[in-house]
């Protein structure tokens, strides 16, 4: 079993719709969870972090965490073509900065 | 402020040659990570350092790979001898902790 699993997609949504990205992780002791965005040919950049169960909102982005289900999700409201990218779920194991990434979900927002 | 600096950006080499990738982390960051990214396997953690000390190198594929961090401002990833299956984008990232990694632009390696 992979440590961090994501649906590779591609996920295609129309402009203005909500895009929903999902991630599961295997290490129940994980404490910190992140979403990174990677444009084609570029390096990953952090867009959201979440540490406790529930929802965390930042502009059009909402991260959701359910530790009991070992599940993390990212919602993008009012999707824009500029949101088209690969979204990487990342999980920090313990407190020693060990950061593992999922394979990423490729999102395409069509005008 | 300068970000994470990696060199070379592109490297094309022949099988059996030694490859050295270099990374300068952001000043003040105490953790440094080496990742490898391919279409098939995604972003894989190879090794990471805290305060210049290697913490976990279990992701290093085999003995052909080695990494060093002689000081807080420099790290190398070496592949010797290189093989075609090592072709990938190698990312270096640094962090102050708390999970926000800052990535370099990557080194695209092609082994013929």
JSON list of N, CA, C and O in Angstrom, two decimals, chain A residues 5 77 84 99-100 104:
[
{"chain": "A", "resi": 5, "resn": "UNK", "atom": "N", "xyz": [-2.12, 8.12, -1.22]},
{"chain": "A", "resi": 5, "resn": "UNK", "atom": "CA", "xyz": [-2.77, 7.72, -2.47]},
{"chain": "A", "resi": 5, "resn": "UNK", "atom": "C", "xyz": [-3.72, 8.79, -2.95]},
{"chain": "A", "resi": 5, "resn": "UNK", "atom": "O", "xyz": [-4.50, 9.36, -2.17]},
{"chain": "A", "resi": 77, "resn": "UNK", "atom": "N", "xyz": [-13.47, 26.12, -5.30]},
{"chain": "A", "resi": 77, "resn": "UNK", "atom": "CA", "xyz": [-14.73, 26.71, -5.74]},
{"chain": "A", "resi": 77, "resn": "UNK", "atom": "C", "xyz": [-14.48, 27.66, -6.90]},
{"chain": "A", "resi": 77, "resn": "UNK", "atom": "O", "xyz": [-13.38, 28.22, -7.04]},
{"chain": "A", "resi": 84, "resn": "UNK", "atom": "N", "xyz": [-5.82, 24.95, -13.63]},
{"chain": "A", "resi": 84, "resn": "UNK", "atom": "CA", "xyz": [-5.40, 23.73, -14.31]},
{"chain": "A", "resi": 84, "resn": "UNK", "atom": "C", "xyz": [-3.95, 23.43, -13.96]},
{"chain": "A", "resi": 84, "resn": "UNK", "atom": "O", "xyz": [-3.05, 24.22, -14.26]},
{"chain": "A", "resi": 99, "resn": "UNK", "atom": "N", "xyz": [8.39, 14.16, 4.80]},
{"chain": "A", "resi": 99, "resn": "UNK", "atom": "CA", "xyz": [7.24, 14.57, 3.99]},
{"chain": "A", "resi": 99, "resn": "UNK", "atom": "C", "xyz": [7.09, 13.64, 2.79]},
{"chain": "A", "resi": 99, "resn": "UNK", "atom": "O", "xyz": [8.01, 13.52, 1.97]},
{"chain": "A", "resi": 100, "resn": "UNK", "atom": "N", "xyz": [5.93, 13.00, 2.69]},
{"chain": "A", "resi": 100, "resn": "UNK", "atom": "CA", "xyz": [5.66, 12.08, 1.59]},
{"chain": "A", "resi": 100, "resn": "UNK", "atom": "C", "xyz": [4.54, 12.63, 0.72]},
{"chain": "A", "resi": 100, "resn": "UNK", "atom": "O", "xyz": [3.55, 13.15, 1.24]},
{"chain": "A", "resi": 104, "resn": "UNK", "atom": "N", "xyz": [-0.32, 12.66, -7.25]},
{"chain": "A", "resi": 104, "resn": "UNK", "atom": "CA", "xyz": [-0.90, 13.86, -7.83]},
{"chain": "A", "resi": 104, "resn": "UNK", "atom": "C", "xyz": [-2.13, 13.58, -8.66]},
{"chain": "A", "resi": 104, "resn": "UNK", "atom": "O", "xyz": [-2.27, 12.51, -9.27]}
]
